[in-house]
Short mmCIF file of C-alpha atoms in Angstrom, two decimals:
data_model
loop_
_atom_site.label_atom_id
_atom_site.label_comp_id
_atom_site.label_asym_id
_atom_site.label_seq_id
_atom_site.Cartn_x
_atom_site.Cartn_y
_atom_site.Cartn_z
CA UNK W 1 8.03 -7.13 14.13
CA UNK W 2 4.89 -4.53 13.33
CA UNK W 3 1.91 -6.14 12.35
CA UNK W 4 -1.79 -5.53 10.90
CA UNK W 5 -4.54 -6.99 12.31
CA UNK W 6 -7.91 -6.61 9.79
CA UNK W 7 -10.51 -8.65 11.58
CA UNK W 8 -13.65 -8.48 9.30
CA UNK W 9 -12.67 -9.54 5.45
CA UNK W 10 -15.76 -8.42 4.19
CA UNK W 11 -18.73 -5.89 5.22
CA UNK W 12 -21.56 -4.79 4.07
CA UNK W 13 -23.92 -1.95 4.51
CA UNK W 14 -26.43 0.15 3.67
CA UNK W 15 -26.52 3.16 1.68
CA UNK W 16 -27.22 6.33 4.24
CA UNK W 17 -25.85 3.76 7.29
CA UNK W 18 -23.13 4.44 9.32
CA UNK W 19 -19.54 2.76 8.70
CA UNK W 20 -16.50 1.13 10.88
CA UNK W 21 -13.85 -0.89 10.03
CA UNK W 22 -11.60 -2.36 12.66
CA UNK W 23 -7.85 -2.20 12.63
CA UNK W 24 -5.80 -3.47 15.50
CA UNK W 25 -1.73 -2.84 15.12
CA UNK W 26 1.07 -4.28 16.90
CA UNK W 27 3.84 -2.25 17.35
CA UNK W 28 6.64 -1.20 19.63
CA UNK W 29 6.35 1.93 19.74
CA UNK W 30 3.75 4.89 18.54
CA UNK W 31 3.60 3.95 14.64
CA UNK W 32 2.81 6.34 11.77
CA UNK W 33 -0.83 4.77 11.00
CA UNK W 34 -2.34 5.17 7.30
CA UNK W 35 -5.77 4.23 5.86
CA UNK W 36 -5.94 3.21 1.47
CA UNK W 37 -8.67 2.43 -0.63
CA UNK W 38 -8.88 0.27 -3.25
CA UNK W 39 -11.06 0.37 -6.24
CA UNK W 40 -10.77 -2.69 -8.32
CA UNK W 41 -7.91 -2.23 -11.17
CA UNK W 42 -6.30 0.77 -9.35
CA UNK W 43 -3.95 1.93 -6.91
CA UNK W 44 -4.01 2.81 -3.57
CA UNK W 45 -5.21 5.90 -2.64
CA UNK W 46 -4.98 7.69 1.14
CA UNK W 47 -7.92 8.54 2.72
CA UNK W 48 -6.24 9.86 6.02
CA UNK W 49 -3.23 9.45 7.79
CA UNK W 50 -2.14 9.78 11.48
CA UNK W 51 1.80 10.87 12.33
CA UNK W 52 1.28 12.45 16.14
CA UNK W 53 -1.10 14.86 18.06
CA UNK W 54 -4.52 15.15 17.96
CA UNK W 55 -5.71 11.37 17.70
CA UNK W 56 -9.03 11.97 15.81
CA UNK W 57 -8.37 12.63 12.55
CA UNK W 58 -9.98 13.79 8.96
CA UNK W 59 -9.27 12.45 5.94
CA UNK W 60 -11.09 12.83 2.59
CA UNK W 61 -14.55 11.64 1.60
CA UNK W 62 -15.80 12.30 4.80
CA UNK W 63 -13.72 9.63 6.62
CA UNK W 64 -12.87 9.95 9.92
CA UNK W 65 -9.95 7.88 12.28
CA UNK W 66 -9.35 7.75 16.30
CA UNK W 67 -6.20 6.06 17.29
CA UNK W 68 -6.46 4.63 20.46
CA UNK W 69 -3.26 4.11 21.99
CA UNK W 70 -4.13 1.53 25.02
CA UNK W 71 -6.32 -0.22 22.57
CA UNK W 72 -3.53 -0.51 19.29
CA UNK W 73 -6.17 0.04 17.17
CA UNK W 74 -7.17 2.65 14.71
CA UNK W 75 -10.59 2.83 13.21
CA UNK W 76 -12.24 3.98 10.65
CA UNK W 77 -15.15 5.48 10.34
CA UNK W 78 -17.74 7.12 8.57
CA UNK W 79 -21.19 8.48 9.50
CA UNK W 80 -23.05 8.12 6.15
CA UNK W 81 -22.24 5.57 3.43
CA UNK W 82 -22.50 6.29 0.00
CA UNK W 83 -22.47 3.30 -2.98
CA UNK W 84 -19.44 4.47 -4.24
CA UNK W 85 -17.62 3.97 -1.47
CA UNK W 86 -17.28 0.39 -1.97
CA UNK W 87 -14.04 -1.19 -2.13
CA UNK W 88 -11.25 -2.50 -0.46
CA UNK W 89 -9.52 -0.97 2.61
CA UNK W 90 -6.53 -1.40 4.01
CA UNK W 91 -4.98 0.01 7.34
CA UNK W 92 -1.43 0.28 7.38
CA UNK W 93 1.46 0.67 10.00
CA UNK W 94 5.17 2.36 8.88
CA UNK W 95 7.48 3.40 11.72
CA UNK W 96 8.02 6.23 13.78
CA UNK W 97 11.47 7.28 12.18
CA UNK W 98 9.99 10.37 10.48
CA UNK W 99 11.55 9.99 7.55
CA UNK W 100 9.69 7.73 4.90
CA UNK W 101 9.75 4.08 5.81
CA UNK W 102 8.13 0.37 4.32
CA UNK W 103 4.53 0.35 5.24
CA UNK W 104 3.08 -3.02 6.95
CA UNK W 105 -0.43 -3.88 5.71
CA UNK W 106 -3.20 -5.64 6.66
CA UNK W 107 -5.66 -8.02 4.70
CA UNK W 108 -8.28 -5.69 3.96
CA UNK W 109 -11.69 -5.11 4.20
CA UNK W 110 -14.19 -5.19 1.46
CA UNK W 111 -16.99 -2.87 1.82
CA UNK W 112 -20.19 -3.55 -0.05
CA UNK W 113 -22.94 -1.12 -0.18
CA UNK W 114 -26.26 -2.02 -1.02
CA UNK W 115 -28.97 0.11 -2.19
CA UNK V 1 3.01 13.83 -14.57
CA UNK V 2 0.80 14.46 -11.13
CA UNK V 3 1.18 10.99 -9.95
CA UNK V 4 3.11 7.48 -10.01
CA UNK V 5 2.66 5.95 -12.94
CA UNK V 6 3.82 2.40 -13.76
CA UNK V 7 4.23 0.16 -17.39
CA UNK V 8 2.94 -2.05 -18.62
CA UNK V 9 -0.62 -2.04 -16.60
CA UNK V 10 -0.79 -6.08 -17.78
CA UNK V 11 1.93 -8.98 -18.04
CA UNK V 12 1.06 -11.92 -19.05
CA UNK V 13 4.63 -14.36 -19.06
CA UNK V 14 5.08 -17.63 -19.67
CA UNK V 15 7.02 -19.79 -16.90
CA UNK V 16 10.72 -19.46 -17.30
CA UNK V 17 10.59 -15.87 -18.90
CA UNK V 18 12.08 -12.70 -17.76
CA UNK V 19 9.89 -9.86 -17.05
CA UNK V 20 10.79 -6.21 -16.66
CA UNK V 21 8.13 -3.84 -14.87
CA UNK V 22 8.52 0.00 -15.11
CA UNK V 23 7.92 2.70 -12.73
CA UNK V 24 7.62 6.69 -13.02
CA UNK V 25 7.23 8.16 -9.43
CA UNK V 26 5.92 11.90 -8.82
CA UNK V 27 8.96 14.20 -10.00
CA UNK V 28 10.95 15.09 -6.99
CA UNK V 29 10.25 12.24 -4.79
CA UNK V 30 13.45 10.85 -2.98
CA UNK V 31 11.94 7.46 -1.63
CA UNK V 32 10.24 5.08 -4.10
CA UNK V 33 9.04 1.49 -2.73
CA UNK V 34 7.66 -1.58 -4.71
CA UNK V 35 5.11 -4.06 -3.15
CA UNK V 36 3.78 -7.11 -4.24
CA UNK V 37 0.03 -7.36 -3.80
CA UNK V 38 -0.84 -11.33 -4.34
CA UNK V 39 -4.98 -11.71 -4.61
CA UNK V 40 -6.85 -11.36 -1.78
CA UNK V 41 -4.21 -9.98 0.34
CA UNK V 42 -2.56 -6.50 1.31
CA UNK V 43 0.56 -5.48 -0.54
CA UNK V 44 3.85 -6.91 0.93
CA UNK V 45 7.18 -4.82 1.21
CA UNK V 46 9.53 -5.82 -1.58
CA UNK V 47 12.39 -2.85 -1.56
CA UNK V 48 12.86 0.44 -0.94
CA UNK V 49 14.98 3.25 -3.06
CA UNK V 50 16.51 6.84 -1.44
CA UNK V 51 17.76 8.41 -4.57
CA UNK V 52 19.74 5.54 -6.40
CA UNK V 53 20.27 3.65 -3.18
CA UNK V 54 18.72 0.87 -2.67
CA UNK V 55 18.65 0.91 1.17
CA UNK V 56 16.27 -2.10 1.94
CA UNK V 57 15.81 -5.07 -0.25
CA UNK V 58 14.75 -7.41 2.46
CA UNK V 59 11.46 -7.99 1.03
CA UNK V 60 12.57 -9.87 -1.93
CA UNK V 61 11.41 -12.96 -2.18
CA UNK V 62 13.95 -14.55 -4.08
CA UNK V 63 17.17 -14.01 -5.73
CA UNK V 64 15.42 -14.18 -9.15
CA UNK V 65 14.14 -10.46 -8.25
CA UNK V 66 16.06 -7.46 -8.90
CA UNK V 67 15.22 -3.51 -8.58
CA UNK V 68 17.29 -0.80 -9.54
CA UNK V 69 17.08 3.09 -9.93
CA UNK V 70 20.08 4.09 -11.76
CA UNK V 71 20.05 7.85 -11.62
CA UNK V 72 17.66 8.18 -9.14
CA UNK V 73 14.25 8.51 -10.50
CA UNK V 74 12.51 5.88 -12.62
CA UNK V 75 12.60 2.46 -11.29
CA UNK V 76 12.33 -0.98 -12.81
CA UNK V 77 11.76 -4.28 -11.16
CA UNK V 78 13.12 -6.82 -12.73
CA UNK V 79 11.87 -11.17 -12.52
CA UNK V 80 14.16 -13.44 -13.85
CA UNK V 81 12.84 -17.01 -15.13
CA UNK V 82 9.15 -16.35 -13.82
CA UNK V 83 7.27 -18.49 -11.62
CA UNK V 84 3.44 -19.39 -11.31
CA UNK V 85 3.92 -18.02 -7.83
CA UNK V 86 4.94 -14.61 -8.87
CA UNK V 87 1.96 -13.99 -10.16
CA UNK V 88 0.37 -10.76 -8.27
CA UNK V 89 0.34 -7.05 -8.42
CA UNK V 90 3.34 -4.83 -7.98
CA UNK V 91 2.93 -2.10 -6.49
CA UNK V 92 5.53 1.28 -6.64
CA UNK V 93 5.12 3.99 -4.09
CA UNK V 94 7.04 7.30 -4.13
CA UNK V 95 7.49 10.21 -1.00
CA UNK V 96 8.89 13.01 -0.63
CA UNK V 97 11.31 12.39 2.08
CA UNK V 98 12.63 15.10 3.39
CA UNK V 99 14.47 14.54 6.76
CA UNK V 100 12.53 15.90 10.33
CA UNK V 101 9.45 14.75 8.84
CA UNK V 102 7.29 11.84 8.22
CA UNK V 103 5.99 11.40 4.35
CA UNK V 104 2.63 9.38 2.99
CA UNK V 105 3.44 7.28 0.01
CA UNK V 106 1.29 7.73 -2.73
CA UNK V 107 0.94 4.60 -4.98
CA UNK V 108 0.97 3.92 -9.04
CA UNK V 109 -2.01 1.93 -10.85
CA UNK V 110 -0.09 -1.38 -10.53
CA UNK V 111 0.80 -4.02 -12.92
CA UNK V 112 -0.64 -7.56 -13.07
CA UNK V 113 1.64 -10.01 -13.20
CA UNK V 114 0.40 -12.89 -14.63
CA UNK V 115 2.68 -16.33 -15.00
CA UNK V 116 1.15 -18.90 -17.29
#
């Protein structure tokens, strides 16, 4: 069964520092592998996505992911934080069927910026 | 509309009562998905729609839940006789799955679920 490993439940960082969240996946095969955010009272929202190829990828709000095969993981990142990118973030695995499938999620991370 | 929208936004049910939760996915979108997000944690597979199929329901946690899509586009999730323990966000997702390809989901607000 595909699983979602989350390993820090809450960080926090300054404004203008640099950002990554760990996500470790357990999987089979090569899963589909999604980043969300979560603002409090809303939905989830993708910030990047990663299906095949090149395994750094871009995703909105300046958000960058590697997946690292021999590692399972899939972190994100991002080189300057800004206060309203707190929230909560969740990394999520769906399989490699490519057609649309049930994601798996992990616990999340909450991300508190400080001034 | 331009996204997933879902009705009501809050619940509030008594324990015992039946609760129906609505959901409006992105025009056009085959697949539609509902998760149950319980506080603190990630959201949790419940069931999964192609069209009016319901292809995977093995997320349900109980045989008082019930989802249908009867022609195929809006979806309601249905909770019979409510429990404190149901009490959680549910989710809907909708993509536009098209075979040869993989799809993002792109999610609704939620509604709170709460069970008094």
């Amino acid at each position: 069964a595909q699983s979602v490993t989350q390993p820090d439940i809450h960080i926090t960082v300054s404004e203008g520092a640099s950002l990554e969240l760990r996500c470790n996946y357990s999987y089979g095969a090569t899963p589909y592998l999604f980043w969300y955010v979560q603002s409090p009272g809303q939905g989830l929202q993708l910030l990047l996505k990663y299906f095949s190829g090149d395994t750094l990828v871009q995703g909105i709000k300046g958000f960058e992911a590697e997946f690292k095969r021999s590692q399972s993981s899939f972190n994100l990142r991002k080189p300057s934080v800004h206060w309203s990118d707190a929230a909560e973030y969740f990394c999520a695995v769906g399989p490699n069927t490519g057609t649309a499938s049930k994601l798996t999620f992990g616990t999340g991370t909450r991300l508190q910026v400080t001034l | 509309g331009a996204g997933v929208s879902q009705s009501p936004r809050y619940k509030v049910a008594k324990r015992g009562q039946d609760v129906a939760l609505r959901c409006d996915p992105i025009s056009g979108h085959v697949s539609l998905f509902w998760y149950q997000q319980a506080l603190g944690q990630g959201p949790e597979f419940l069931t999964y729609f192609q069209n009016e199929a319901q292809l995977d329901k093995s997320g349900l946690p109980s045989d008082r839940f019930f989802a249908e899509r009867p022609e195929g586009s809006v979806s309601t999730l249905k909770i019979q006789r409510t429990q404190q323990e149901d009490s959680a966000v549910y989710l809907c997702a909708s993509s536009l799955a098209l075979a040869g390809g993989p799809h993002e989901q792109f999610f609704g607000p939620g509604t709170r679920l709460t069970v008094l």
